[in-house]
Amino acid sequence: MFRLTVRQLRADGLRLLLSSLAIVLGVAFVAGTLILTDGMRAGAYARAGAFDRHTDLAAYAGTKPLPPSLVERVRAVDGVAAADGELTGTAGVVGADGRPVLGYAVLAAVPTDPALQSYDVVAGRLPRQPGELVLDEATVADQGFRLGAPVRVGGSGGPARPYTLVGTVDVAGTSRDVGGPFIGLVGADALAVGGEAGYGRIMVAARPGVDRAALADRVRAVVGPGVTVKDRQAILDEAVEDAVRDRRQFGLFLLTFAAVAVVVAGFVIANTFAIVLAQRTRRTALLRLVGATRGQVFRAALAEAALTGLVASVVGVLAGVGLAAGLGALLSTLDAPVAGTLAVTARTVLLCLGLGTLLTVVSAAVPAWQGTRVAPVTALTDAAVQPARRAGRVRLAAGALLLAGGVAALVGAGGTGQVPLVAAGGVLAFLGIVLFGPVLVPALVRLLGVPGRRLLGVPAGLAVANAVRNPRRVAATATAMVIGIGLVSAFVVGAASAKDGIERAVDQRIGVDFLVAGIGGELPAPLAGELAARPELGVVHEQRSHVVDGVELRAAHPALVRRTLTAVDSGDPADLAPGAVLVHRELAAAKGWAVGSTVTLAGRPFRVAAVVADDGAALAGGRVPRGHVVDVIDADFARLFPTERGYLAEVEPADGVPPATARAVLESALANYPTVNLLDQAAYKRMLTGTVDMVLAFVTALLGLAVVISLVGVANTLSLSVVERTRENAVLRAVGLSRAGMRGVLALEAVLTALVGTLLGVALGIGVAAGAMGVVARVGGDFALVLPWGRLGLVIAVAALAALAASVLPARRALSRPVVAALGGE
């Protein structure tokens, strides 16, 4: 039986070629992901703790930063050889062209004591005194900076000022490599630039021979409660965990999409073996007739699947190496912090070979078992392929129930705000489509074929008849497309809905010409005041808030506050002035406050000018209960919370000042602040929605492989059906069907099958997106379902064109044999 299995595999190798391609693509995705992430993880391990090579102990801040005076006290502890404060934050570099250097910049306080310095210096040296600076070598090379030259650096602490560049360092692959510049300053300068009151930790180097545990106890006694002291091993363990955490999450993210591709490949493989084994009905019956048992036939089919899966998996692993290299190169061009080389480990190779082989065997198991249910007498019949069995009533009933349950779960998700209901609804609906497919898919094929029959006549009728001839087969082929298309559609609709909600929120709450936004952090402290002092600017409002005793106090500007309100219960918001506040409806009701009441906020008395309402959706898990908000004029807020900073400032030109003039003034003022962006409303919307577009493009690209595999399934099913219908096609050609007509029949059959799978996938994706948007709207945010018909139409059109292309090879095969030879073949 084994020799027979090998011979059958050789004889039917071409029939299994396309299903093998599905295995190759699925395994390549998994192998590429593991190879890439293993390399990234190895690089992260190698650079973990790169900045603690000489650190024996470290004291970590709790809720408050560690003051510089504490560093001196730790330095004086018996047994301490060196101690320095360290912080990491964000800042900005002004480039050689006078513009901010792009990318998120990491600011760090560099130890000045050589006993603690662990940086890899490429050129020059590390800073030793205030006014000196080191940058990463990539930024220095890109900007053409020279050692000894001044480089302007600024952050939340104030405008940019020049520092002398004394060296360049290599931080590639470390926790301080995030795709933008690295800025290293001495502690005092780092605190000033970052606007920080203290350090995040104090690094300690011990004297030789000092007991580390005893030293740690002495340091704990000095730093006091609320400060955590860690020894070297704990520091390195934490550094390793931090280094690999993001890589692990990225790997899981990619493997999620690889799993989708593998599942789709499983559908294609199962359908392929079902067709191939059905075409061997007489051959299987002959084996039974000469004495082969059902068990032997079953094991032979599984052995064939295992050999096919193993060979395809080997090719998939090799393709995965190329895929990992390509993905790594793509991430590098996007300035993603990718460290390490490709790592092809024995674990990855064995895992992928086992996965591909097991996937093929499991997918072929049910078709193989069904293929053994061939009576020996079948060998005496003339039919090469037995008529297709109808789907059982139990299967159809279960499918209908699952489909109805999935739809109900998706509808209920929006009303309850439960994320698990969205996932459960999507899975149940998909399983319902799988089980109910033998009825649903042929019915949709017939429906979509109506226009074709009217326009194209007989060829279209033949295509529809061929497509629905085997309901299980066409259902399995279309269902494979539902997975990938459904997920793509869900992300497309979800992205369009999210962007629409963001843009509407901006329109409702932002009514000014210009916005100044912090890049990855708060706005510099003196910026708002500096802008407010310019006569060309009429309104400058920094959005800030602070929570005191369960009440959120928000900075407000009299000219802008009405924009955020939906109702005024009493009083007049125009009375907002120093010493007066606007109290929101829910807080006023809870506290018994009314217009004219004197209330105490943050220890100071204020008069209630109006009771107002903001009926926007409240965020779940917000800092305060819904409506427990008080609007305070900017000047009063600054007096109450002078250190509180915001991330966004709204700016309006003064009366009579053209927007172009105001923009020029803003650009001039912001030239000294490399950590802020100047935006108009359109640019602000693009900034907020740009991430959505980027994620959509990335996800669509990852799901594209699953769609490609499902289209391979369409081509595979059509190719095997052509072999099955050799005589029938020959008869059609003999009675007058032209070669072009035959191509049209096969093309329309492929397109109809793909369109049904695509439309079901789009419908499922819309349902999942609708449930998800309902959950988001209930949890917090003004989001509604938006259907981007253009993009959904593009998805359908691309699927139809791809199916058309998939019909080319089957059509060529159908026309390759002369009519007389085809009539004489089996």
GROMACS .gro file of N, CA and C in nm, residues 544-632:
model
  267
  544ARG      N    1  -0.608   7.190   2.928
  544ARG     CA    2  -0.552   7.128   3.048
  544ARG      C    3  -0.665   7.086   3.141
  545SER      N    4  -0.638   6.991   3.226
  545SER     CA    5  -0.736   6.949   3.326
  545SER      C    6  -0.664   6.887   3.445
  546HIS      N    7  -0.734   6.887   3.558
  546HIS     CA    8  -0.677   6.831   3.681
  546HIS      C    9  -0.794   6.782   3.767
  547VAL      N   10  -0.774   6.667   3.831
  547VAL     CA   11  -0.880   6.608   3.914
  547VAL      C   12  -0.849   6.635   4.060
  548VAL      N   13  -0.948   6.693   4.130
  548VAL     CA   14  -0.937   6.721   4.273
  548VAL      C   15  -1.064   6.672   4.342
  549ASP      N   16  -1.049   6.582   4.438
  549ASP     CA   17  -1.164   6.534   4.517
  549ASP      C   18  -1.277   6.483   4.429
  550GLY      N   19  -1.244   6.409   4.326
  550GLY     CA   20  -1.346   6.350   4.240
  550GLY      C   21  -1.411   6.445   4.142
  551VAL      N   22  -1.354   6.564   4.127
  551VAL     CA   23  -1.408   6.664   4.032
  551VAL      C   24  -1.298   6.699   3.934
  552GLU      N   25  -1.332   6.700   3.806
  552GLU     CA   26  -1.236   6.738   3.703
  552GLU      C   27  -1.248   6.888   3.676
  553LEU      N   28  -1.140   6.959   3.701
  553LEU     CA   29  -1.135   7.102   3.671
  553LEU      C   30  -1.068   7.119   3.535
  554ARG      N   31  -1.139   7.184   3.442
  554ARG     CA   32  -1.088   7.201   3.307
  554ARG      C   33  -1.061   7.348   3.280
  555ALA      N   34  -0.944   7.375   3.220
  555ALA     CA   35  -0.915   7.511   3.176
  555ALA      C   36  -1.007   7.544   3.060
  556ALA      N   37  -1.062   7.666   3.060
  556ALA     CA   38  -1.157   7.706   2.956
  556ALA      C   39  -1.129   7.849   2.914
  557HIS      N   40  -1.164   7.876   2.788
  557HIS     CA   41  -1.152   8.013   2.735
  557HIS      C   42  -1.292   8.064   2.704
  558PRO      N   43  -1.327   8.187   2.750
  558PRO     CA   44  -1.464   8.236   2.728
  558PRO      C   45  -1.507   8.234   2.582
  559ALA      N   46  -1.414   8.255   2.489
  559ALA     CA   47  -1.451   8.260   2.348
  559ALA      C   48  -1.473   8.122   2.289
  560LEU      N   49  -1.429   8.016   2.359
  560LEU     CA   50  -1.436   7.882   2.302
  560LEU      C   51  -1.523   7.786   2.381
  561VAL      N   52  -1.558   7.821   2.504
  561VAL     CA   53  -1.620   7.724   2.592
  561VAL      C   54  -1.757   7.678   2.542
  562ARG      N   55  -1.832   7.764   2.477
  562ARG     CA   56  -1.965   7.726   2.430
  562ARG      C   57  -1.960   7.610   2.330
  563ARG      N   58  -1.849   7.600   2.261
  563ARG     CA   59  -1.838   7.497   2.158
  563ARG      C   60  -1.848   7.355   2.217
  564THR      N   61  -1.804   7.337   2.341
  564THR     CA   62  -1.805   7.205   2.402
  564THR      C   63  -1.934   7.175   2.477
  565LEU      N   64  -2.026   7.272   2.485
  565LEU     CA   65  -2.148   7.254   2.561
  565LEU      C   66  -2.265   7.218   2.470
  566THR      N   67  -2.355   7.137   2.523
  566THR     CA   68  -2.475   7.101   2.446
  566THR      C   69  -2.601   7.164   2.504
  567ALA      N   70  -2.593   7.215   2.628
  567ALA     CA   71  -2.712   7.277   2.689
  567ALA      C   72  -2.668   7.370   2.801
  568VAL      N   73  -2.752   7.470   2.829
  568VAL     CA   74  -2.732   7.561   2.941
  568VAL      C   75  -2.858   7.555   3.026
  569ASP      N   76  -2.849   7.497   3.145
  569ASP     CA   77  -2.966   7.482   3.231
  569ASP      C   78  -3.004   7.614   3.298
  570SER      N   79  -2.904   7.689   3.341
  570SER     CA   80  -2.931   7.818   3.406
  570SER      C   81  -2.805   7.902   3.401
  571GLY      N   82  -2.822   8.034   3.414
  571GLY     CA   83  -2.709   8.123   3.407
  571GLY      C   84  -2.666   8.149   3.264
  572ASP      N   85  -2.551   8.212   3.248
  572ASP     CA   86  -2.500   8.249   3.116
  572ASP      C   87  -2.351   8.215   3.109
  573PRO      N   88  -2.310   8.125   3.018
  573PRO     CA   89  -2.168   8.091   3.005
  573PRO      C   90  -2.081   8.213   2.974
  574ALA      N   91  -2.140   8.319   2.919
  574ALA     CA   92  -2.062   8.439   2.891
  574ALA      C   93  -2.011   8.505   3.018
  575ASP      N   94  -2.067   8.467   3.135
  575ASP     CA   95  -2.022   8.523   3.262
  575ASP      C   96  -1.897   8.454   3.315
  576LEU      N   97  -1.845   8.357   3.240
  576LEU     CA   98  -1.721   8.291   3.282
  576LEU      C   99  -1.610   8.395   3.286
  577ALA      N  100  -1.550   8.414   3.403
  577ALA     CA  101  -1.449   8.517   3.423
  577ALA      C  102  -1.365   8.477   3.544
  578PRO      N  103  -1.260   8.552   3.574
  578PRO     CA  104  -1.183   8.520   3.694
  578PRO      C  105  -1.272   8.515   3.817
  579GLY      N  106  -1.260   8.405   3.892
  579GLY     CA  107  -1.342   8.387   4.012
  579GLY      C  108  -1.476   8.323   3.987
  580ALA      N  109  -1.514   8.303   3.859
  580ALA     CA  110  -1.643   8.241   3.825
  580ALA      C  111  -1.617   8.112   3.748
  581VAL      N  112  -1.708   8.016   3.763
  581VAL     CA  113  -1.691   7.885   3.699
  581VAL      C  114  -1.823   7.840   3.637
  582LEU      N  115  -1.812   7.743   3.545
  582LEU     CA  116  -1.928   7.675   3.488
  582LEU      C  117  -1.932   7.535   3.548
  583VAL      N  118  -2.043   7.500   3.611
  583VAL     CA  119  -2.058   7.369   3.674
  583VAL      C  120  -2.148   7.283   3.586
  584HIS      N  121  -2.109   7.160   3.564
  584HIS     CA  122  -2.189   7.073   3.479
  584HIS      C  123  -2.306   7.012   3.557
  585ARG      N  124  -2.408   6.979   3.482
  585ARG     CA  125  -2.539   6.945   3.538
  585ARG      C  126  -2.532   6.836   3.645
  586GLU      N  127  -2.464   6.727   3.617
  586GLU     CA  128  -2.462   6.614   3.710
  586GLU      C  129  -2.394   6.652   3.843
  587LEU      N  130  -2.286   6.727   3.836
  587LEU     CA  131  -2.217   6.770   3.958
  587LEU      C  132  -2.304   6.867   4.038
  588ALA      N  133  -2.369   6.961   3.967
  588ALA     CA  134  -2.456   7.057   4.036
  588ALA      C  135  -2.569   6.986   4.110
  589ALA      N  136  -2.626   6.883   4.046
  589ALA     CA  137  -2.734   6.808   4.111
  589ALA      C  138  -2.683   6.731   4.232
  590ALA      N  139  -2.563   6.672   4.218
  590ALA     CA  140  -2.508   6.593   4.327
  590ALA      C  141  -2.470   6.679   4.447
  591LYS      N  142  -2.421   6.801   4.420
  591LYS     CA  143  -2.373   6.887   4.528
  591LYS      C  144  -2.478   6.989   4.573
  592GLY      N  145  -2.586   7.002   4.499
  592GLY     CA  146  -2.687   7.101   4.533
  592GLY      C  147  -2.643   7.243   4.499
  593TRP      N  148  -2.555   7.257   4.400
  593TRP     CA  149  -2.507   7.389   4.360
  593TRP      C  150  -2.602   7.452   4.260
  594ALA      N  151  -2.608   7.584   4.260
  594ALA     CA  152  -2.692   7.659   4.166
  594ALA      C  153  -2.619   7.787   4.127
  595VAL      N  154  -2.675   7.856   4.029
  595VAL     CA  155  -2.615   7.982   3.984
  595VAL      C  156  -2.609   8.079   4.101
  596GLY      N  157  -2.491   8.138   4.123
  596GLY     CA  158  -2.472   8.231   4.233
  596GLY      C  159  -2.413   8.167   4.357
  597SER      N  160  -2.412   8.031   4.363
  597SER     CA  161  -2.354   7.964   4.479
  597SER      C  162  -2.204   7.986   4.484
  598THR      N  163  -2.150   7.989   4.604
  598THR     CA  164  -2.005   7.997   4.623
  598THR      C  165  -1.955   7.857   4.655
  599VAL      N  166  -1.864   7.809   4.576
  599VAL     CA  167  -1.813   7.673   4.591
  599VAL      C  168  -1.663   7.679   4.613
  600THR      N  169  -1.610   7.579   4.682
  600THR     CA  170  -1.467   7.572   4.709
  600THR      C  171  -1.405   7.463   4.620
  601LEU      N  172  -1.309   7.502   4.540
  601LEU     CA  173  -1.241   7.411   4.450
  601LEU      C  174  -1.092   7.425   4.469
  602ALA      N  175  -1.026   7.312   4.498
  602ALA     CA  176  -0.882   7.312   4.522
  602ALA      C  177  -0.842   7.413   4.627
  603GLY      N  178  -0.931   7.430   4.727
  603GLY     CA  179  -0.899   7.518   4.838
  603GLY      C  180  -0.929   7.664   4.814
  604ARG      N  181  -0.991   7.700   4.700
  604ARG     CA  182  -1.020   7.842   4.672
  604ARG      C  183  -1.168   7.859   4.640
  605PRO      N  184  -1.227   7.973   4.680
  605PRO     CA  185  -1.370   7.994   4.654
  605PRO      C  186  -1.395   8.045   4.511
  606PHE      N  187  -1.507   7.999   4.454
  606PHE     CA  188  -1.549   8.043   4.321
  606PHE      C  189  -1.701   8.060   4.321
  607ARG      N  190  -1.749   8.146   4.232
  607ARG     CA  191  -1.893   8.168   4.215
  607ARG      C  192  -1.940   8.091   4.093
  608VAL      N  193  -2.054   8.023   4.103
  608VAL     CA  194  -2.112   7.948   3.991
  608VAL      C  195  -2.178   8.046   3.896
  609ALA      N  196  -2.123   8.058   3.775
  609ALA     CA  197  -2.179   8.151   3.675
  609ALA      C  198  -2.291   8.086   3.596
  610ALA      N  199  -2.286   7.954   3.576
  610ALA     CA  200  -2.389   7.886   3.497
  610ALA      C  201  -2.381   7.737   3.525
  611VAL      N  202  -2.496   7.672   3.510
  611VAL     CA  203  -2.503   7.525   3.515
  611VAL      C  204  -2.524   7.479   3.372
  612VAL      N  205  -2.433   7.397   3.323
  612VAL     CA  206  -2.431   7.360   3.181
  612VAL      C  207  -2.428   7.209   3.167
  613ALA      N  208  -2.433   7.164   3.042
  613ALA     CA  209  -2.429   7.019   3.013
  613ALA      C  210  -2.347   6.993   2.890
  614ASP      N  211  -2.281   6.880   2.893
  614ASP     CA  212  -2.206   6.829   2.777
  614ASP      C  213  -2.251   6.685   2.761
  615ASP      N  214  -2.342   6.661   2.666
  615ASP     CA  215  -2.403   6.530   2.650
  615ASP      C  216  -2.322   6.437   2.562
  616GLY      N  217  -2.196   6.469   2.538
  616GLY     CA  218  -2.112   6.378   2.462
  616GLY      C  219  -2.094   6.248   2.537
  617ALA      N  220  -2.061   6.141   2.463
  617ALA     CA  221  -2.047   6.010   2.525
  617ALA      C  222  -1.935   6.012   2.629
  618ALA      N  223  -1.964   5.956   2.745
  618ALA     CA  224  -1.865   5.951   2.853
  618ALA      C  225  -1.778   5.827   2.835
  619LEU      N  226  -1.650   5.843   2.856
  619LEU     CA  227  -1.557   5.732   2.843
  619LEU      C  228  -1.570   5.639   2.963
  620ALA      N  229  -1.578   5.507   2.933
  620ALA     CA  230  -1.580   5.411   3.042
  620ALA      C  231  -1.445   5.415   3.114
  621GLY      N  232  -1.450   5.401   3.246
  621GLY     CA  233  -1.326   5.406   3.322
  621GLY      C  234  -1.267   5.545   3.330
  622GLY      N  235  -1.351   5.650   3.311
  622GLY     CA  236  -1.302   5.787   3.320
  622GLY      C  237  -1.252   5.821   3.459
  623ARG      N  238  -1.182   5.932   3.468
  623ARG     CA  239  -1.121   5.971   3.595
  623ARG      C  240  -1.224   6.015   3.697
  624VAL      N  241  -1.337   6.063   3.652
  624VAL     CA  242  -1.442   6.109   3.744
  624VAL      C  243  -1.576   6.058   3.693
  625PRO      N  244  -1.680   6.056   3.779
  625PRO     CA  245  -1.813   6.017   3.730
  625PRO      C  246  -1.860   6.112   3.620
  626ARG      N  247  -1.951   6.065   3.538
  626ARG     CA  248  -2.002   6.145   3.428
  626ARG      C  249  -2.057   6.278   3.478
  627GLY      N  250  -2.014   6.386   3.414
  627GLY     CA  251  -2.066   6.518   3.444
  627GLY      C  252  -2.008   6.583   3.568
  628HIS      N  253  -1.914   6.521   3.636
  628HIS     CA  254  -1.852   6.584   3.753
  628HIS      C  255  -1.735   6.669   3.704
  629VAL      N  256  -1.771   6.778   3.634
  629VAL     CA  257  -1.675   6.863   3.565
  629VAL      C  258  -1.705   7.009   3.597
  630VAL      N  259  -1.599   7.087   3.613
  630VAL     CA  260  -1.611   7.232   3.633
  630VAL      C  261  -1.516   7.299   3.534
  631ASP      N  262  -1.569   7.396   3.459
  631ASP     CA  263  -1.486   7.474   3.366
  631ASP      C  264  -1.437   7.600   3.437
  632VAL      N  265  -1.304   7.619   3.437
  632VAL     CA  266  -1.239   7.730   3.505
  632VAL      C  267  -1.163   7.811   3.401
   0.00000   0.00000   0.00000
